[in-house]
mmCIF file of C-alpha atoms in Angstrom:
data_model
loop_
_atom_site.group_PDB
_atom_site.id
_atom_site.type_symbol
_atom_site.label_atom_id
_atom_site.label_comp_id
_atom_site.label_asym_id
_atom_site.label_seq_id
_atom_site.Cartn_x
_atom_site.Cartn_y
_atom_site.Cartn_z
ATOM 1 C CA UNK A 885 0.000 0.000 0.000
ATOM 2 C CA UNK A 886 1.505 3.247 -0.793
ATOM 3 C CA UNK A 887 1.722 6.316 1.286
ATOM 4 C CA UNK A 888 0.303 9.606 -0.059
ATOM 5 C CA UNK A 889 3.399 12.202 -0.429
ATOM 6 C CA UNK A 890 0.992 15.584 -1.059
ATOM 7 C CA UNK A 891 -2.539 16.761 0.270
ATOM 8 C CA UNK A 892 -4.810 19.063 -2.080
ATOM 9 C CA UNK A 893 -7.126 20.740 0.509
ATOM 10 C CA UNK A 894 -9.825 22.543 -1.504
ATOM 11 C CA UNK A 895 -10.669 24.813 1.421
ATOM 12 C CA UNK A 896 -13.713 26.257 -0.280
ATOM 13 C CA UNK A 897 -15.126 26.730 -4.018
ATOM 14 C CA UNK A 898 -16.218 30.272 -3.337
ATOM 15 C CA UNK A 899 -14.269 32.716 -6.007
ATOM 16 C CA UNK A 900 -14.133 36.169 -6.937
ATOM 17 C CA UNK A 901 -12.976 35.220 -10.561
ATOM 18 C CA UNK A 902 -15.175 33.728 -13.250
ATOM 19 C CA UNK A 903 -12.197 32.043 -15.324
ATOM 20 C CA UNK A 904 -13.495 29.985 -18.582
ATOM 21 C CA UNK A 905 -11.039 27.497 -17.842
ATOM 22 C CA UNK A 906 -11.845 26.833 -14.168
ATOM 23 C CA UNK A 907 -11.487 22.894 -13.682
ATOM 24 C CA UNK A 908 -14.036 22.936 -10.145
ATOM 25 C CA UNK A 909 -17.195 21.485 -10.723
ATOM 26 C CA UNK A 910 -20.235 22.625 -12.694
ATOM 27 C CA UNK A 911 -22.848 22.051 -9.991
ATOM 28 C CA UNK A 912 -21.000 24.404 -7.157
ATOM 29 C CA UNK A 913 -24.181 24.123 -4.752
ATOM 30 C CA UNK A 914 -23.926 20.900 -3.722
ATOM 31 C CA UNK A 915 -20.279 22.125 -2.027
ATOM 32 C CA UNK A 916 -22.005 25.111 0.133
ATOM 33 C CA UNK A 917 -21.609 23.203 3.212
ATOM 34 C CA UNK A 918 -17.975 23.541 4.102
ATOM 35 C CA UNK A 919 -15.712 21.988 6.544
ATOM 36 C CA UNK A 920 -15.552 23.361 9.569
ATOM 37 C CA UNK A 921 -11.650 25.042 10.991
ATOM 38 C CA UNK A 922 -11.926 21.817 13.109
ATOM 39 C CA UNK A 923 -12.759 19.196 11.118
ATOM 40 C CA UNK A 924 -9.898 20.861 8.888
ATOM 41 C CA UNK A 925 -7.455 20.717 11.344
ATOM 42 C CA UNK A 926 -8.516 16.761 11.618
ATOM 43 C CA UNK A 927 -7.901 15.848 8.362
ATOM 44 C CA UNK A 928 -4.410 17.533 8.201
ATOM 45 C CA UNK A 929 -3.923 15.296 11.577
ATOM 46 C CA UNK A 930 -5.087 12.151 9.577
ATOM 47 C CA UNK A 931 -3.040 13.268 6.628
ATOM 48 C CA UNK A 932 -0.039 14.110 8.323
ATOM 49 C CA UNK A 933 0.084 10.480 10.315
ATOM 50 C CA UNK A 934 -0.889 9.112 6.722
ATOM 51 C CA UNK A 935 2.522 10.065 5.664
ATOM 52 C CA UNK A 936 1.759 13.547 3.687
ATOM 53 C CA UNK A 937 4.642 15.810 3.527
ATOM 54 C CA UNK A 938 2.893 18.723 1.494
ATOM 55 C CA UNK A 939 -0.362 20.390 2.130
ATOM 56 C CA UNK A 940 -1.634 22.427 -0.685
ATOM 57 C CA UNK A 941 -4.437 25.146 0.052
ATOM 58 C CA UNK A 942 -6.667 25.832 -2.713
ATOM 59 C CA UNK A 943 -10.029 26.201 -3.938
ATOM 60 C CA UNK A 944 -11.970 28.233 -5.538
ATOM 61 C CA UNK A 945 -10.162 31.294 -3.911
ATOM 62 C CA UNK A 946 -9.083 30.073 -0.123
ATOM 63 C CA UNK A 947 -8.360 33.365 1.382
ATOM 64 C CA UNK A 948 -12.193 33.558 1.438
ATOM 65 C CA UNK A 949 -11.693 31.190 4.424
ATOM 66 C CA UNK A 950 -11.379 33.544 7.389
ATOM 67 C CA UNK A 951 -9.722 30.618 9.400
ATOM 68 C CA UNK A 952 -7.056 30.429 6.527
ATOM 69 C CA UNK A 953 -4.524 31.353 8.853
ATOM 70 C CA UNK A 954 -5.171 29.083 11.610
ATOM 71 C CA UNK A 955 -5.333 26.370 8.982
ATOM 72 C CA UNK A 956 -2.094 26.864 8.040
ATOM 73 C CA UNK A 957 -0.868 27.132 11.419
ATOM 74 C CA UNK A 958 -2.094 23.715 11.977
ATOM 75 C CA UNK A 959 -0.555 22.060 9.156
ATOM 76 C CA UNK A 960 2.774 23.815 9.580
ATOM 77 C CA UNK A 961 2.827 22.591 12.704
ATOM 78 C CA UNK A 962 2.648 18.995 12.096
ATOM 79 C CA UNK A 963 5.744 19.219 9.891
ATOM 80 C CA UNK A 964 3.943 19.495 6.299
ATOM 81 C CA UNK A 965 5.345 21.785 3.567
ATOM 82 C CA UNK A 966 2.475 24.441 3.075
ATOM 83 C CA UNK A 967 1.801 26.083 0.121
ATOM 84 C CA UNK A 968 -1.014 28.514 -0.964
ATOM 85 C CA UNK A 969 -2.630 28.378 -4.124
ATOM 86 C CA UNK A 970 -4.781 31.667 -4.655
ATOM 87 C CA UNK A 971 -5.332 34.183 -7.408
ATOM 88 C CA UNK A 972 -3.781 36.389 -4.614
ATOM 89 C CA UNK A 973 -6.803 38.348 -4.571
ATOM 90 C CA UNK A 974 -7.450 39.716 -0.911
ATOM 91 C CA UNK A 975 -3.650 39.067 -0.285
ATOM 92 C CA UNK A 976 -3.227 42.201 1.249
ATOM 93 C CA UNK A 977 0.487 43.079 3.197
ATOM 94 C CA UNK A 978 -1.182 42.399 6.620
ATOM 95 C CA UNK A 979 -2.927 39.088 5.868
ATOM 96 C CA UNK A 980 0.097 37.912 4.005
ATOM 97 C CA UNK A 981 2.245 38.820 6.980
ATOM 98 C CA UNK A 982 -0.379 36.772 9.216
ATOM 99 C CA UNK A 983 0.510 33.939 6.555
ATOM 100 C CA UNK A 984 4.081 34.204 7.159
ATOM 101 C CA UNK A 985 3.967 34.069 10.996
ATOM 102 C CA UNK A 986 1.611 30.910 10.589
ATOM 103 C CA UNK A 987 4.171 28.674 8.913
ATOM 104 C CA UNK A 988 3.226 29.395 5.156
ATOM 105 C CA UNK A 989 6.052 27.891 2.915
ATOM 106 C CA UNK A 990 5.405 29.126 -0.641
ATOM 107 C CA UNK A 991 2.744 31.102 -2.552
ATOM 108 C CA UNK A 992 1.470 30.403 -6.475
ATOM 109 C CA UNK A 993 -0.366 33.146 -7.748
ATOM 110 C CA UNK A 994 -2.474 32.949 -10.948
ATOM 111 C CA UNK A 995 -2.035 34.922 -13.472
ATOM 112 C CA UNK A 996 -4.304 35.059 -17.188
ATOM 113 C CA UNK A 997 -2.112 37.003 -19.393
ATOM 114 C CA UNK A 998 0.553 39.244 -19.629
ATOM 115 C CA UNK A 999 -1.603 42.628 -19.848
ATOM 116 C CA UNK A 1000 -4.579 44.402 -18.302
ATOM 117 C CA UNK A 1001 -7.250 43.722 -21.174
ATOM 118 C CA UNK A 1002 -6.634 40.245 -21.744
ATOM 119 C CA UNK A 1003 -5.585 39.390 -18.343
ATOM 120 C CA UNK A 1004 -9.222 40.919 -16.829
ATOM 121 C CA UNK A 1005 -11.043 39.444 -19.311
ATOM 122 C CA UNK A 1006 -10.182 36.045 -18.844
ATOM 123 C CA UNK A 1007 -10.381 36.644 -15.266
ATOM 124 C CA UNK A 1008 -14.028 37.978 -15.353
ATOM 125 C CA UNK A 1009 -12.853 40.531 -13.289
ATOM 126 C CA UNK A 1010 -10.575 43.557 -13.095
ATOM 127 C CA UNK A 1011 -7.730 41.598 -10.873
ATOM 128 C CA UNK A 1012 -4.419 42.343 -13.119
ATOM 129 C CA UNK A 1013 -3.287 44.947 -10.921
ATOM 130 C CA UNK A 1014 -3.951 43.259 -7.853
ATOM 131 C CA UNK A 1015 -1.845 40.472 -8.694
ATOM 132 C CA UNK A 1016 0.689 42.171 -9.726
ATOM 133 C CA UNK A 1017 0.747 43.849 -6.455
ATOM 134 C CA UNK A 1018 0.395 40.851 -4.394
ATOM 135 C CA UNK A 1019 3.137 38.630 -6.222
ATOM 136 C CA UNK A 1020 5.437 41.750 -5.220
ATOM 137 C CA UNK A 1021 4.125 41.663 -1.462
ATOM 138 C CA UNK A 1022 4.837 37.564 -1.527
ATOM 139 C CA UNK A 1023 8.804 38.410 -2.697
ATOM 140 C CA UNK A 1024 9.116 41.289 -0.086
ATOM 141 C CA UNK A 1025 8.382 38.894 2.232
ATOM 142 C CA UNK A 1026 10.313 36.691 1.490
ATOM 143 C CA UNK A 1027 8.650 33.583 0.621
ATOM 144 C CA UNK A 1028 9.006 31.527 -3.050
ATOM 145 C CA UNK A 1029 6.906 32.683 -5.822
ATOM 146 C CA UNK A 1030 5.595 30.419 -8.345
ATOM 147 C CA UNK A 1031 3.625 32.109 -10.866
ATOM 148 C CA UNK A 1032 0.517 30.074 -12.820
ATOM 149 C CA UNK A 1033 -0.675 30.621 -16.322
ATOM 150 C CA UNK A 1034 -3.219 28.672 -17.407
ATOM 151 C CA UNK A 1035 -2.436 28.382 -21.327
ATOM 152 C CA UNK A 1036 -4.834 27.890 -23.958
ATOM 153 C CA UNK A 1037 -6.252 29.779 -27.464
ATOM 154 C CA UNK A 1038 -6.865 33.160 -25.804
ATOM 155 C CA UNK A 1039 -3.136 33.716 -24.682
ATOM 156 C CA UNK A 1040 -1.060 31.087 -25.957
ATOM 157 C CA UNK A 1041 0.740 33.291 -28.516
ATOM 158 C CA UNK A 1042 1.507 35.610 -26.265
ATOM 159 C CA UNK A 1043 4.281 33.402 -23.961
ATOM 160 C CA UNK A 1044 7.365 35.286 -24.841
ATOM 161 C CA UNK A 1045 5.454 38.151 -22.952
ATOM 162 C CA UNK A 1046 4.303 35.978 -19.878
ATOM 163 C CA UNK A 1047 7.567 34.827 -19.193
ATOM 164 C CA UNK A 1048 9.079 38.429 -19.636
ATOM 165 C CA UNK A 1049 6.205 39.527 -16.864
ATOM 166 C CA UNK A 1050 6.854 36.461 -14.390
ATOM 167 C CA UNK A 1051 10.894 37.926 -15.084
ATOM 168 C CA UNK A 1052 9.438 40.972 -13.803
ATOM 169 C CA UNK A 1053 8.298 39.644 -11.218
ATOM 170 C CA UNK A 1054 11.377 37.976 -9.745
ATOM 171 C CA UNK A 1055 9.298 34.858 -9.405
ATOM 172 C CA UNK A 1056 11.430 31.662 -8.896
ATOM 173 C CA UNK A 1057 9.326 29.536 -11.013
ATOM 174 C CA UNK A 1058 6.888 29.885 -13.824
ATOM 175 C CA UNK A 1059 3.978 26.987 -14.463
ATOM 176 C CA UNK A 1060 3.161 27.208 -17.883
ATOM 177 C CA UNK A 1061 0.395 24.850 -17.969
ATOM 178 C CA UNK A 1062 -2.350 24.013 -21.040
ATOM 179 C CA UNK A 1063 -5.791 23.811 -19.872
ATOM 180 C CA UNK A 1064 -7.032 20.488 -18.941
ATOM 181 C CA UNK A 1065 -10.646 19.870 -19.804
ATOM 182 C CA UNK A 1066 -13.126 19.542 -16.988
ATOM 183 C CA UNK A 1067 -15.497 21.298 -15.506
ATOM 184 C CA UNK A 1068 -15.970 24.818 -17.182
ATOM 185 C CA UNK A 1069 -12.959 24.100 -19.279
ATOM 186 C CA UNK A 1070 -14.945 21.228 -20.878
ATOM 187 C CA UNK A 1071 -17.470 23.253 -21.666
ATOM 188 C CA UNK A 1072 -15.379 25.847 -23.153
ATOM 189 C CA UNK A 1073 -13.413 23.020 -24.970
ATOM 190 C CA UNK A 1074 -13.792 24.344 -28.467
ATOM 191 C CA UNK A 1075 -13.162 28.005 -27.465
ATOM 192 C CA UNK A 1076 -9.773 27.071 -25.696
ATOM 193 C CA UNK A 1077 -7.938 24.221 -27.284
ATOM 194 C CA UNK A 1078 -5.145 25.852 -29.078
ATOM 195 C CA UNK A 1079 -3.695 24.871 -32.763
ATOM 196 C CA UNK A 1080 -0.933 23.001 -33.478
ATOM 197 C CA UNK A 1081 0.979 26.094 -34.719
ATOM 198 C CA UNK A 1082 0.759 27.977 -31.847
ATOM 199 C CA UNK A 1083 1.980 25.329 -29.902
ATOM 200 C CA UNK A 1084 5.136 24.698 -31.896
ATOM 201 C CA UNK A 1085 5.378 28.768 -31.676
ATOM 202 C CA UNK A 1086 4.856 28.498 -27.476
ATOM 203 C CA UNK A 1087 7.251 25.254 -27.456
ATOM 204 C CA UNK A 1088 9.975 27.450 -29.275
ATOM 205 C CA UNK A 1089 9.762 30.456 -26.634
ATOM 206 C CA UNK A 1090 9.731 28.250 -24.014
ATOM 207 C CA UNK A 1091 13.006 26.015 -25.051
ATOM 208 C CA UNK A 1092 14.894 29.615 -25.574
ATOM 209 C CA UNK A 1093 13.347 30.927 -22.667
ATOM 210 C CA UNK A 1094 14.768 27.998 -20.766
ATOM 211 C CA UNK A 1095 18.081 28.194 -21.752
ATOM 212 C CA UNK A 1096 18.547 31.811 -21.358
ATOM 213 C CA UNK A 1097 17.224 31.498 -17.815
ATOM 214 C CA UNK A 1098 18.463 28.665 -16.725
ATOM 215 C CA UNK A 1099 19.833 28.692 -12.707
ATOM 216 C CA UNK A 1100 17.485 31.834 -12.008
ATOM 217 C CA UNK A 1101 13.627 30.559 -12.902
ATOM 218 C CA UNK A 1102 12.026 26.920 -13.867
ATOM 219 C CA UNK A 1103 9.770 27.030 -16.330
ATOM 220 C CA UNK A 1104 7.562 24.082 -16.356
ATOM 221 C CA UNK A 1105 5.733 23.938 -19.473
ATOM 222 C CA UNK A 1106 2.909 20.902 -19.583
ATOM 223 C CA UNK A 1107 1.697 20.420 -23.296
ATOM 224 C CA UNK A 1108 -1.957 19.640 -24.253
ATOM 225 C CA UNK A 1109 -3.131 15.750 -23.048
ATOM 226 C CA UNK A 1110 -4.644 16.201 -27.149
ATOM 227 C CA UNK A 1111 -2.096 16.914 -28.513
ATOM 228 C CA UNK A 1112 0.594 14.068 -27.154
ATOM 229 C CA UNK A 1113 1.159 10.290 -28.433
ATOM 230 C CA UNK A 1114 0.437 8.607 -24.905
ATOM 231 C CA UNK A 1115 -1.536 10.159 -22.095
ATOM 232 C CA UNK A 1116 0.042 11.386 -18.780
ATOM 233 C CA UNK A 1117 0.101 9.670 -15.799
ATOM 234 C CA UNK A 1118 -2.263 11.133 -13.714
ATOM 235 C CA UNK A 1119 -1.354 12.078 -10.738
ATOM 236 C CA UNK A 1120 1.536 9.549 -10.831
ATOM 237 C CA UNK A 1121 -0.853 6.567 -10.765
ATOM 238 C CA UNK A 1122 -4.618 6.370 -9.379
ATOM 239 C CA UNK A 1123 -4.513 6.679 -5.342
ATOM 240 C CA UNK A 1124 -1.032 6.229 -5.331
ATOM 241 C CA UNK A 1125 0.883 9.538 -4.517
ATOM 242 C CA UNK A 1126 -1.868 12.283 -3.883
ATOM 243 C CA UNK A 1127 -5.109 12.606 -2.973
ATOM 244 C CA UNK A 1128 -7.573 15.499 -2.773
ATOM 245 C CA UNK A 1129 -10.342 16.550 -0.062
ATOM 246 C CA UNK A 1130 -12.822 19.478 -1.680
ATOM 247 C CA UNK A 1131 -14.833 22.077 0.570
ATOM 248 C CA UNK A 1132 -17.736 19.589 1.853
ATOM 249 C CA UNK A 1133 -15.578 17.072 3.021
ATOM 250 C CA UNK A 1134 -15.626 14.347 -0.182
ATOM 251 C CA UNK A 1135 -12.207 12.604 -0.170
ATOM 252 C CA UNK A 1136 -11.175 12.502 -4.127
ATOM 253 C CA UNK A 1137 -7.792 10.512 -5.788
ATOM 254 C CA UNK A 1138 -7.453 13.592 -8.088
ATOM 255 C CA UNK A 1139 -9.409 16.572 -7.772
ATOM 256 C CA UNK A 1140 -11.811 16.071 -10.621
ATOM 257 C CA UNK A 1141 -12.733 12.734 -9.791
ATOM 258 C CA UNK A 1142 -16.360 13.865 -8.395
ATOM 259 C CA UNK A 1143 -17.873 13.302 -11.839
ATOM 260 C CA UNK A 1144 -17.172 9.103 -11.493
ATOM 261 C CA UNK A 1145 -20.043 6.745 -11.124
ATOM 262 C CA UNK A 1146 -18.610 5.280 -7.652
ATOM 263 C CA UNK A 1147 -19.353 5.562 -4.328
ATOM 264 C CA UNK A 1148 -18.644 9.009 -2.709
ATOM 265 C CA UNK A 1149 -15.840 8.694 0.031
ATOM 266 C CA UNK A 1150 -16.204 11.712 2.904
ATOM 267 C CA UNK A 1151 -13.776 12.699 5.820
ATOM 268 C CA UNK A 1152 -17.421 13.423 8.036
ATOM 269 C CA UNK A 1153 -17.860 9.694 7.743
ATOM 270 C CA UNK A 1154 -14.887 7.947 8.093
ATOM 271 C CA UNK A 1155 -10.941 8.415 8.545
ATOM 272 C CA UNK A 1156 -8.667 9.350 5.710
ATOM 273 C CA UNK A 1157 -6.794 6.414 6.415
ATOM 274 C CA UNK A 1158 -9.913 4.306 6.117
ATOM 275 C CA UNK A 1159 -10.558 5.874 2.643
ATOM 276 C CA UNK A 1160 -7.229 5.711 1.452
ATOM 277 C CA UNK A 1161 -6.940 1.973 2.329
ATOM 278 C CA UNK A 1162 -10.077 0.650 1.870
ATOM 279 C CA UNK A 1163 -12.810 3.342 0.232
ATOM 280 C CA UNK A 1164 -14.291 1.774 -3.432
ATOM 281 C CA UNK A 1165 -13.320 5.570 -4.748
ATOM 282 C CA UNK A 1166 -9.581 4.669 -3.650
ATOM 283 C CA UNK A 1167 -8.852 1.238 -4.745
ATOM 284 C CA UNK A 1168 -11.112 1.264 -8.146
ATOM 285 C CA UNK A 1169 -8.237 2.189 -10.617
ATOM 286 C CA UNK A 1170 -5.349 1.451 -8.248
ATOM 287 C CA UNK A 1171 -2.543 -0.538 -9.698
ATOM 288 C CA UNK A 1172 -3.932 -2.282 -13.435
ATOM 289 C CA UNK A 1173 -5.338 -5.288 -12.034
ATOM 290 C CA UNK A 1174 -8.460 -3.473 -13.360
ATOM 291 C CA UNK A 1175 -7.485 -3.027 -17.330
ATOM 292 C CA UNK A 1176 -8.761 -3.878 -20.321
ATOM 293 C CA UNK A 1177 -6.745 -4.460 -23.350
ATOM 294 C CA UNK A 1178 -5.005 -2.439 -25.271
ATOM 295 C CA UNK A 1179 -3.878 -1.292 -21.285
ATOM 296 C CA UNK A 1180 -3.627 -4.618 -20.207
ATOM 297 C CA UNK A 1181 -0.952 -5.871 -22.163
ATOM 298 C CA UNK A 1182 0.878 -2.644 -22.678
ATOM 299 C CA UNK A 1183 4.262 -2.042 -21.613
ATOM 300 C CA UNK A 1184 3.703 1.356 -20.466
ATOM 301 C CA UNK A 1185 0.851 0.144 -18.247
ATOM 302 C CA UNK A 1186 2.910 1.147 -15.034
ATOM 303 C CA UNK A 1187 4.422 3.698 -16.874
ATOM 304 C CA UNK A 1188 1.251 6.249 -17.791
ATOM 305 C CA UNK A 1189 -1.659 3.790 -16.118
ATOM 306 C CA UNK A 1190 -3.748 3.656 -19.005
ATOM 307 C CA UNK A 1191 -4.021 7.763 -18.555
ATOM 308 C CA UNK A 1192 -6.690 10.048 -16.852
ATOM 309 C CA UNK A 1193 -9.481 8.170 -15.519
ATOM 310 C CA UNK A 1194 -11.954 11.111 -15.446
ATOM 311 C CA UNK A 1195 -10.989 12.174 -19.176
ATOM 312 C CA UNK A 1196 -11.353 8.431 -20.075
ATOM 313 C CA UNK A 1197 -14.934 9.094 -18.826
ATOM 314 C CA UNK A 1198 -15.605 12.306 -19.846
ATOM 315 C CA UNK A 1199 -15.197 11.343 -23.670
ATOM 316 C CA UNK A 1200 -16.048 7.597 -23.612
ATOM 317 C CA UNK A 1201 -18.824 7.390 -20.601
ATOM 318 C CA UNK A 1202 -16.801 4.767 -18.795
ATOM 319 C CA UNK A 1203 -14.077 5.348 -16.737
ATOM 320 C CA UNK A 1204 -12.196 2.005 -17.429
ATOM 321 C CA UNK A 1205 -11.728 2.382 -21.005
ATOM 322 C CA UNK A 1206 -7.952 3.477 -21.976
ATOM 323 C CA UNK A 1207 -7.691 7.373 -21.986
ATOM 324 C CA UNK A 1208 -8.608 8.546 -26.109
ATOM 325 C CA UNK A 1209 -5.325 10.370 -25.639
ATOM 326 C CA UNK A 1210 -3.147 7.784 -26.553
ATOM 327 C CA UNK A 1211 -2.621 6.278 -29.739
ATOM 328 C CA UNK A 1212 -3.529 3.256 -29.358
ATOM 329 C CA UNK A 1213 -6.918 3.868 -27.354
ATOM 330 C CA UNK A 1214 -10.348 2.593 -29.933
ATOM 331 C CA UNK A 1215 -11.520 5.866 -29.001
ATOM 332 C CA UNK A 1216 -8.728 8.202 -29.961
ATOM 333 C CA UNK A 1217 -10.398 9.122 -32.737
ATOM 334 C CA UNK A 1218 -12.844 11.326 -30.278
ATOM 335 C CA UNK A 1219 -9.577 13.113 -29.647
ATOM 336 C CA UNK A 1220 -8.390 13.498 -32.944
ATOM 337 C CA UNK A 1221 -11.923 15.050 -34.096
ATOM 338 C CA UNK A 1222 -11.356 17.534 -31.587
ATOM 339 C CA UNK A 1223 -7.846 18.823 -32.699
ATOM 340 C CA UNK A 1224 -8.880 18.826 -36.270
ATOM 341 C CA UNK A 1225 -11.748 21.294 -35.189
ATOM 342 C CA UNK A 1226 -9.234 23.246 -33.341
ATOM 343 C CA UNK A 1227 -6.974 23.727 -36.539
ATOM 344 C CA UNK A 1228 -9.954 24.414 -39.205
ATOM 345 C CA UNK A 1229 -10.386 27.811 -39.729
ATOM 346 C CA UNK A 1230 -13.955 28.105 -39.219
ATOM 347 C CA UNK A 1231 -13.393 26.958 -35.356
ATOM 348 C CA UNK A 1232 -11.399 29.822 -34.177
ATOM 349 C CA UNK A 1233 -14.186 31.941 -33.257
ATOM 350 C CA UNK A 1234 -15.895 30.214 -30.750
ATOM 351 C CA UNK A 1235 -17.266 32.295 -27.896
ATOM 352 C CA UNK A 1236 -15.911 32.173 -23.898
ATOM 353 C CA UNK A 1237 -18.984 30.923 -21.257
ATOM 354 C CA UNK A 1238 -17.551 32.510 -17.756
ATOM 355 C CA UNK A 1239 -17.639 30.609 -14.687
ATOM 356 C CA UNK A 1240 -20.362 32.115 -12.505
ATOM 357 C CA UNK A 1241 -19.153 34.248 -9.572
ATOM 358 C CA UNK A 1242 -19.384 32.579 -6.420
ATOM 359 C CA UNK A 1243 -17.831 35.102 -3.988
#
């Protein structure tokens, strides 16, 4: 049985951005009833004897939690690596300096784009500034910066100027990551996923960029699943390295796998080392005692584990099949339709749906 190494904590959902890409779930309701600062602090206790060594606090938008600071405290003080994942909106100089004194490791900030108009309007909001004022606040202080830029048709050709603003802002890495498509993001699918020549273009900046800044800033640069030969291994293997807990208390083995047909798995009910070991959720995809062919008899089957699980589902209606992503998958072609559309002229100008605000 493995140990998890990382803990997502989804503190809430609530968000003062309305990003077309957001990944969170479509039905945001059913997650109104969040977990209370101590049944928080008792599933960083259950994590933390389960072996997790990071805790990462996210949402949604978790400075919305007014206990945000005693949750950190907590964790810190069990000996995990905290980090906060926020669009650094309400980061102001006192409540990061509340952060600091709590434990708080490291701080990624979001960013949409590399200037005002662009960057607001993916945002839903006007929030540039902000940022830009609370990824200088994070650096005065003294903590790591890792800056986030969710990639896709909207900004993709502008990555030369991303990484010259994340330069800017003396961050010490940059997360250049394409969109993955769930929640929102799925339904935005054919007004995000970018063409194959502005990849190549983005791939170009971002093998220059990495030599030229090599020793002062990582650039981690995660392609489209679409566009590669063989999926990725999610989340290094189904229940195997990371789990997730969102706002009402479900206990996930990635974050979006609330849209699977199997039994729900909460931290109200039952220990996280009862789930972990033992929960249907956990132990459904574990390992690849559960593939089919072409999986099955694969030899990267413990190499990518026959991909994403929810994407698997999300384009094929069962969760079991092999991810379309790869090559050899029956259902690739589900994939390939989709790239086509995204290089045919006439499917450029598809139209944004924002995220509702849920502040």
């Amino acid at each position: 049985m493995p140990e998890p190494f990382g803990l997502l904590a989804e503190l809430t959902y609530r968000c003062p951005l309305a990003c077309s890409y957001c990944s969170n779930p479509l039905e945001l309701a059913a997650y109104d009833d969040e977990l209370t600062t101590a049944q928080w602090q008792r599933v960083f206790t259950e994590a933390a004897e389960l072996g997790v060594l990071q805790c990462h606090l996210s949402g949604g938008e978790p400075l919305l939690r007014r206990d945000l600071v005693d949750l950190v405290r907590t964790a810190a003080g069990l000996g995990m690596y905290t980090n906060l994942v926020t669009s650094a909106i309400g980061l102001s100089r006192s409540r990061a300096e509340g952060l600091r004194d709590a434990g708080l490791d490291h701080v990624q900030v979001s960013v949409q784009a590399d200037e005002p108009a662009t960057a607001d309007r993916i945002a839903g909001i006007p929030a540039f500034e902000r940022k830009l004022r609370a990824a200088a606040v994070v650096k005065e202080l003294g903590w790591p910066l890792t800056v986030n830029v969710v990639l896709h048709r909207q900004n993709v050709d502008r990555v030369a100027e991303i990484i010259a603003l994340v330069e800017d802002l003396d961050a010490d890495r940059v997360e250049l990551a394409n969109t993955q498509y769930y929640g929102w993001a799925w339904r935005n699918r054919a007004a995000l996923l970018p063409s194959r020549e502005q990849l190549a273009g983005a791939e170009e900046v971002v093998r220059a960029a990495r030599a030229r800044l090599a020793g002062r800033m990582e650039i981690v640069h995660v392609l489209p699943d679409y566009y590669a030969e063989y999926p990725k291994p999610c989340m290094g293997g189904w229940a195997a390295r990371q789990l997730t807990v969102a706002p009402n208390g479900d206990a996930l083995p990635c974050p979006a796998a609330q849209t699977l047909p199997l039994p729900r798995a909460s931290v109200r009910d039952q220990s996280l080392r009862a789930i972990w070991e033992d929960s249907p959720l956990f132990t459904a995809y574990r390992g690849t005692g559960w593939m089919r062919d072409p999986c099955r008899s694969c030899d990267r089957r413990e190499t990518d584990f026959g991909g994403c699980r929810c994407q698997a589902f999300q384009l094929t209606g069962d969760a079991a099949r092999t991810d379309p992503v790869c090559h050899l998958s029956p259902d690739h072609a589900l994939v390939t339709d989709a790239v086509e559309a995204a290089n045919a002229p006439a499917g450029r100008d598809e139209v944004l749906v924002p995220r509702p605000h849920r502040g």
